[in-house]
């Protein structure tokens, strides 16, 4: 396994739609997932998409460890999604702070669907079909946006809420902090 270099906002790989994976069970995909996992943990991120490590394929990983959540009951184990598809389950959206390993140091208030259903394949060829809400729904939407060349600032409705995280922490200490995704 190796720690991979993370592309930052402005790199063309983050702006292009990623290609579907033909066969999720190959050794190449297993190696990519192992390297992405090591990279995400090293960077202390909650999620990572393959284009962020310069691989333009529809692969994302994420986790929601209990100790990093306001509501520990919403924790999700490390999950790998290959060729994921998202369907919103209602028109309801919620605003919350997000960060991104490709946009280091910044955080922004981003509206996302509150409840979603998502489907995907796993590296052993199984099908995932889940419903999610809250942080779980948010991180999946954030990661899947990377597969379509979209970074979270493009989803923001008020750029006055794009901030350096240090300043947000310093001046708005009652606001919850965000995770890098
Ligand atoms: Ni991100």
PDB file of C-alpha atoms and ligand atoms in Angstrom:
ATOM      1  CA  UNK A   1       0.000   0.000   0.000  1.00  0.00           C
ATOM      2  CA  UNK A   2       1.100   3.550  -0.541  1.00  0.00           C
ATOM      3  CA  UNK A   3       0.016   7.030   0.359  1.00  0.00           C
ATOM      4  CA  UNK A   4      -1.006   8.837  -2.814  1.00  0.00           C
ATOM      5  CA  UNK A   5      -0.674  12.516  -3.710  1.00  0.00           C
ATOM      6  CA  UNK A   6      -3.975  14.384  -3.418  1.00  0.00           C
ATOM      7  CA  UNK A   7      -4.956  16.719  -6.283  1.00  0.00           C
ATOM      8  CA  UNK A   8      -5.940  20.228  -5.248  1.00  0.00           C
ATOM      9  CA  UNK A   9      -8.662  22.499  -6.621  1.00  0.00           C
ATOM     10  CA  UNK A  10      -7.552  23.764 -10.035  1.00  0.00           C
ATOM     11  CA  UNK A  11      -6.088  20.428 -11.202  1.00  0.00           C
ATOM     12  CA  UNK A  12      -7.967  19.307 -14.343  1.00  0.00           C
ATOM     13  CA  UNK A  13      -8.515  15.764 -12.965  1.00  0.00           C
ATOM     14  CA  UNK A  14     -10.954  17.279 -10.435  1.00  0.00           C
ATOM     15  CA  UNK A  15     -13.034  18.965 -13.144  1.00  0.00           C
ATOM     16  CA  UNK A  16     -13.609  16.019 -15.495  1.00  0.00           C
ATOM     17  CA  UNK A  17     -16.343  13.367 -15.192  1.00  0.00           C
ATOM     18  CA  UNK A  18     -14.770  10.041 -14.163  1.00  0.00           C
ATOM     19  CA  UNK A  19     -15.261   6.843 -16.193  1.00  0.00           C
ATOM     20  CA  UNK A  20     -17.319   3.845 -14.979  1.00  0.00           C
ATOM     21  CA  UNK A  21     -15.354   0.810 -13.749  1.00  0.00           C
ATOM     22  CA  UNK A  22     -15.893  -2.146 -16.118  1.00  0.00           C
ATOM     23  CA  UNK A  23     -14.988  -4.843 -13.570  1.00  0.00           C
ATOM     24  CA  UNK A  24     -14.903  -3.912  -9.852  1.00  0.00           C
ATOM     25  CA  UNK A  25     -13.223  -7.207  -8.861  1.00  0.00           C
ATOM     26  CA  UNK A  26      -9.821  -6.752 -10.542  1.00  0.00           C
ATOM     27  CA  UNK A  27      -6.507  -6.626  -8.657  1.00  0.00           C
ATOM     28  CA  UNK A  28      -5.987  -3.068  -9.966  1.00  0.00           C
ATOM     29  CA  UNK A  29      -9.175  -1.864  -8.263  1.00  0.00           C
ATOM     30  CA  UNK A  30      -8.271  -3.715  -5.030  1.00  0.00           C
ATOM     31  CA  UNK A  31      -4.880  -1.968  -5.024  1.00  0.00           C
ATOM     32  CA  UNK A  32      -6.469   1.417  -5.772  1.00  0.00           C
ATOM     33  CA  UNK A  33      -8.939   0.968  -2.892  1.00  0.00           C
ATOM     34  CA  UNK A  34      -6.145  -0.078  -0.490  1.00  0.00           C
ATOM     35  CA  UNK A  35      -4.050   2.953  -1.452  1.00  0.00           C
ATOM     36  CA  UNK A  36      -7.040   5.308  -1.221  1.00  0.00           C
ATOM     37  CA  UNK A  37      -7.847   3.951   2.249  1.00  0.00           C
ATOM     38  CA  UNK A  38      -4.296   4.495   3.477  1.00  0.00           C
ATOM     39  CA  UNK A  39      -4.263   7.996   1.939  1.00  0.00           C
ATOM     40  CA  UNK A  40      -7.620   8.970   3.494  1.00  0.00           C
ATOM     41  CA  UNK A  41      -6.601   7.753   6.957  1.00  0.00           C
ATOM     42  CA  UNK A  42      -3.209   9.488   6.731  1.00  0.00           C
ATOM     43  CA  UNK A  43      -4.943  12.759   5.753  1.00  0.00           C
ATOM     44  CA  UNK A  44      -7.587  12.275   8.479  1.00  0.00           C
ATOM     45  CA  UNK A  45     -10.384  12.580   5.935  1.00  0.00           C
ATOM     46  CA  UNK A  46     -13.928  11.217   6.128  1.00  0.00           C
ATOM     47  CA  UNK A  47     -14.002  10.330   2.453  1.00  0.00           C
ATOM     48  CA  UNK A  48     -11.960  10.245  -0.732  1.00  0.00           C
ATOM     49  CA  UNK A  49     -12.822   9.891  -4.421  1.00  0.00           C
ATOM     50  CA  UNK A  50     -10.471   8.318  -6.997  1.00  0.00           C
ATOM     51  CA  UNK A  51     -10.133  11.538  -9.073  1.00  0.00           C
ATOM     52  CA  UNK A  52      -8.653  13.170  -5.941  1.00  0.00           C
ATOM     53  CA  UNK A  53      -5.703  10.778  -6.265  1.00  0.00           C
ATOM     54  CA  UNK A  54      -5.428  11.387 -10.037  1.00  0.00           C
ATOM     55  CA  UNK A  55      -7.364   8.249 -11.064  1.00  0.00           C
ATOM     56  CA  UNK A  56     -10.374   9.217 -13.236  1.00  0.00           C
ATOM     57  CA  UNK A  57     -12.579   6.239 -12.281  1.00  0.00           C
ATOM     58  CA  UNK A  58     -15.946   6.076 -10.488  1.00  0.00           C
ATOM     59  CA  UNK A  59     -14.634   4.805  -7.134  1.00  0.00           C
ATOM     60  CA  UNK A  60     -15.168   6.474  -3.733  1.00  0.00           C
ATOM     61  CA  UNK A  61     -14.486   5.480  -0.135  1.00  0.00           C
ATOM     62  CA  UNK A  62     -15.836   7.005   3.055  1.00  0.00           C
ATOM     63  CA  UNK A  63     -16.404   6.298   6.715  1.00  0.00           C
ATOM     64  CA  UNK A  64     -18.153   8.028   9.579  1.00  0.00           C
ATOM     65  CA  UNK A  65     -16.429   6.984  12.811  1.00  0.00           C
ATOM     66  CA  UNK A  66     -18.622   7.391  15.907  1.00  0.00           C
ATOM     67  CA  UNK A  67     -16.073   9.519  17.782  1.00  0.00           C
ATOM     68  CA  UNK A  68     -16.158  12.151  15.035  1.00  0.00           C
ATOM     69  CA  UNK A  69     -19.931  12.487  14.895  1.00  0.00           C
ATOM     70  CA  UNK A  70     -22.298  14.649  16.887  1.00  0.00           C
ATOM     71  CA  UNK A  71     -24.653  11.693  16.909  1.00  0.00           C
ATOM     72  CA  UNK A  72     -22.461   8.566  17.336  1.00  0.00           C
ATOM     73  CA  UNK A  73     -25.449   6.400  16.398  1.00  0.00           C
ATOM     74  CA  UNK A  74     -25.014   7.676  12.815  1.00  0.00           C
ATOM     75  CA  UNK A  75     -21.587   6.042  12.420  1.00  0.00           C
ATOM     76  CA  UNK A  76     -20.829   4.150   9.210  1.00  0.00           C
ATOM     77  CA  UNK A  77     -17.947   1.672   8.745  1.00  0.00           C
ATOM     78  CA  UNK A  78     -15.438   2.105   5.915  1.00  0.00           C
ATOM     79  CA  UNK A  79     -17.435   1.698   2.722  1.00  0.00           C
ATOM     80  CA  UNK A  80     -16.250   1.401  -0.886  1.00  0.00           C
ATOM     81  CA  UNK A  81     -18.636   2.465  -3.654  1.00  0.00           C
ATOM     82  CA  UNK A  82     -17.939   1.617  -7.286  1.00  0.00           C
ATOM     83  CA  UNK A  83     -20.113   3.198 -10.009  1.00  0.00           C
ATOM     84  CA  UNK A  84     -22.454   4.730  -7.379  1.00  0.00           C
ATOM     85  CA  UNK A  85     -25.861   6.241  -8.204  1.00  0.00           C
ATOM     86  CA  UNK A  86     -27.805   8.579  -5.895  1.00  0.00           C
ATOM     87  CA  UNK A  87     -31.554   9.236  -5.772  1.00  0.00           C
ATOM     88  CA  UNK A  88     -32.953  11.883  -3.396  1.00  0.00           C
ATOM     89  CA  UNK A  89     -35.821  10.522  -1.274  1.00  0.00           C
ATOM     90  CA  UNK A  90     -37.445  13.928  -0.678  1.00  0.00           C
ATOM     91  CA  UNK A  91     -37.106  17.558  -1.744  1.00  0.00           C
ATOM     92  CA  UNK A  92     -35.784  18.465   1.696  1.00  0.00           C
ATOM     93  CA  UNK A  93     -32.251  19.882   1.888  1.00  0.00           C
ATOM     94  CA  UNK A  94     -30.073  20.765   4.869  1.00  0.00           C
ATOM     95  CA  UNK A  95     -27.104  23.141   5.217  1.00  0.00           C
ATOM     96  CA  UNK A  96     -23.947  22.035   6.994  1.00  0.00           C
ATOM     97  CA  UNK A  97     -20.214  22.760   6.966  1.00  0.00           C
ATOM     98  CA  UNK A  98     -18.021  20.696   4.643  1.00  0.00           C
ATOM     99  CA  UNK A  99     -14.342  20.487   3.970  1.00  0.00           C
ATOM    100  CA  UNK A 100     -12.416  18.712   1.230  1.00  0.00           C
ATOM    101  CA  UNK A 101      -8.894  17.278   1.103  1.00  0.00           C
ATOM    102  CA  UNK A 102      -8.613  18.914  -2.348  1.00  0.00           C
ATOM    103  CA  UNK A 103      -9.527  22.336  -0.906  1.00  0.00           C
ATOM    104  CA  UNK A 104      -7.183  22.403   2.093  1.00  0.00           C
ATOM    105  CA  UNK A 105      -7.744  24.840   4.932  1.00  0.00           C
ATOM    106  CA  UNK A 106     -11.191  25.977   3.797  1.00  0.00           C
ATOM    107  CA  UNK A 107     -14.696  25.110   4.897  1.00  0.00           C
ATOM    108  CA  UNK A 108     -18.064  26.099   3.491  1.00  0.00           C
ATOM    109  CA  UNK A 109     -21.767  25.857   4.252  1.00  0.00           C
ATOM    110  CA  UNK A 110     -23.274  23.511   1.661  1.00  0.00           C
ATOM    111  CA  UNK A 111     -26.891  22.502   1.005  1.00  0.00           C
ATOM    112  CA  UNK A 112     -27.397  18.757   0.394  1.00  0.00           C
ATOM    113  CA  UNK A 113     -30.348  16.409   0.082  1.00  0.00           C
ATOM    114  CA  UNK A 114     -31.382  15.387   3.587  1.00  0.00           C
ATOM    115  CA  UNK A 115     -32.371  11.809   2.652  1.00  0.00           C
ATOM    116  CA  UNK A 116     -31.051   9.737  -0.205  1.00  0.00           C
ATOM    117  CA  UNK A 117     -30.969   6.219  -1.553  1.00  0.00           C
ATOM    118  CA  UNK A 118     -27.734   5.081  -3.135  1.00  0.00           C
ATOM    119  CA  UNK A 119     -26.692   2.012  -5.057  1.00  0.00           C
ATOM    120  CA  UNK A 120     -23.192   0.857  -5.985  1.00  0.00           C
ATOM    121  CA  UNK A 121     -20.994  -2.183  -6.517  1.00  0.00           C
ATOM    122  CA  UNK A 122     -18.335  -3.319  -4.037  1.00  0.00           C
ATOM    123  CA  UNK A 123     -14.838  -4.637  -4.865  1.00  0.00           C
ATOM    124  CA  UNK A 124     -16.095  -8.209  -4.345  1.00  0.00           C
ATOM    125  CA  UNK A 125     -18.796  -7.649  -6.940  1.00  0.00           C
ATOM    126  CA  UNK A 126     -21.710  -7.374  -4.492  1.00  0.00           C
ATOM    127  CA  UNK A 127     -24.469  -4.776  -4.839  1.00  0.00           C
ATOM    128  CA  UNK A 128     -24.979  -2.082  -2.178  1.00  0.00           C
ATOM    129  CA  UNK A 129     -28.464  -0.539  -1.887  1.00  0.00           C
ATOM    130  CA  UNK A 130     -28.852   1.783   1.109  1.00  0.00           C
ATOM    131  CA  UNK A 131     -30.863   4.662   2.425  1.00  0.00           C
ATOM    132  CA  UNK A 132     -28.974   7.405   4.263  1.00  0.00           C
ATOM    133  CA  UNK A 133     -29.593  10.681   6.037  1.00  0.00           C
ATOM    134  CA  UNK A 134     -27.617  13.320   7.897  1.00  0.00           C
ATOM    135  CA  UNK A 135     -23.806  13.127   7.709  1.00  0.00           C
ATOM    136  CA  UNK A 136     -23.933   9.748   5.948  1.00  0.00           C
ATOM    137  CA  UNK A 137     -26.078  11.212   3.135  1.00  0.00           C
ATOM    138  CA  UNK A 138     -23.868  14.312   2.988  1.00  0.00           C
ATOM    139  CA  UNK A 139     -20.543  12.496   2.632  1.00  0.00           C
ATOM    140  CA  UNK A 140     -21.927  10.220  -0.099  1.00  0.00           C
ATOM    141  CA  UNK A 141     -23.213  13.249  -2.064  1.00  0.00           C
ATOM    142  CA  UNK A 142     -19.884  15.062  -1.598  1.00  0.00           C
ATOM    143  CA  UNK A 143     -17.831  12.071  -2.807  1.00  0.00           C
ATOM    144  CA  UNK A 144     -20.109  11.286  -5.739  1.00  0.00           C
ATOM    145  CA  UNK A 145     -19.904  14.928  -6.871  1.00  0.00           C
ATOM    146  CA  UNK A 146     -16.138  14.385  -7.279  1.00  0.00           C
ATOM    147  CA  UNK A 147     -16.990  11.721  -9.899  1.00  0.00           C
ATOM    148  CA  UNK A 148     -18.825  14.372 -11.916  1.00  0.00           C
ATOM    149  CA  UNK A 149     -16.050  16.970 -11.625  1.00  0.00           C
ATOM    150  CA  UNK A 150     -17.851  19.025  -8.960  1.00  0.00           C
ATOM    151  CA  UNK A 151     -16.249  20.448  -5.795  1.00  0.00           C
ATOM    152  CA  UNK A 152     -18.339  21.598  -2.826  1.00  0.00           C
ATOM    153  CA  UNK A 153     -17.892  25.365  -3.448  1.00  0.00           C
ATOM    154  CA  UNK A 154     -19.844  24.831  -6.693  1.00  0.00           C
ATOM    155  CA  UNK A 155     -22.805  23.637  -4.590  1.00  0.00           C
ATOM    156  CA  UNK A 156     -22.768  26.631  -2.245  1.00  0.00           C
ATOM    157  CA  UNK A 157     -25.516  29.238  -2.467  1.00  0.00           C
ATOM    158  CA  UNK A 158     -23.741  31.959  -0.416  1.00  0.00           C
ATOM    159  CA  UNK A 159     -19.994  32.330  -0.985  1.00  0.00           C
ATOM    160  CA  UNK A 160     -19.911  34.514   2.121  1.00  0.00           C
ATOM    161  CA  UNK A 161     -19.933  31.175   3.914  1.00  0.00           C
ATOM    162  CA  UNK A 162     -16.647  30.014   2.373  1.00  0.00           C
ATOM    163  CA  UNK A 163     -14.057  30.447   5.114  1.00  0.00           C
ATOM    164  CA  UNK A 164     -10.680  29.419   6.385  1.00  0.00           C
ATOM    165  CA  UNK A 165     -11.319  26.738   8.964  1.00  0.00           C
ATOM    166  CA  UNK A 166      -8.972  28.353  11.488  1.00  0.00           C
ATOM    167  CA  UNK A 167     -11.037  31.561  11.358  1.00  0.00           C
ATOM    168  CA  UNK A 168     -14.321  29.692  11.674  1.00  0.00           C
ATOM    169  CA  UNK A 169     -12.983  27.873  14.726  1.00  0.00           C
ATOM    170  CA  UNK A 170     -11.628  31.080  16.220  1.00  0.00           C
ATOM    171  CA  UNK A 171     -14.635  33.332  15.712  1.00  0.00           C
ATOM    172  CA  UNK A 172     -17.551  30.911  15.602  1.00  0.00           C
ATOM    173  CA  UNK A 173     -16.606  28.425  18.287  1.00  0.00           C
ATOM    174  CA  UNK A 174     -20.243  27.477  18.840  1.00  0.00           C
ATOM    175  CA  UNK A 175     -20.445  26.148  15.272  1.00  0.00           C
ATOM    176  CA  UNK A 176     -19.678  22.496  14.702  1.00  0.00           C
ATOM    177  CA  UNK A 177     -16.479  21.765  12.810  1.00  0.00           C
ATOM    178  CA  UNK A 178     -16.458  20.019   9.463  1.00  0.00           C
ATOM    179  CA  UNK A 179     -14.703  16.931   8.171  1.00  0.00           C
ATOM    180  CA  UNK A 180     -12.464  16.816   5.080  1.00  0.00           C
ATOM    181  CA  UNK A 181     -14.044  14.682   2.407  1.00  0.00           C
TER     182      UNK A 181
HETATM  183 NI1  LIG B   1     -13.849  16.299  -1.368  1.00  0.00          NI
END
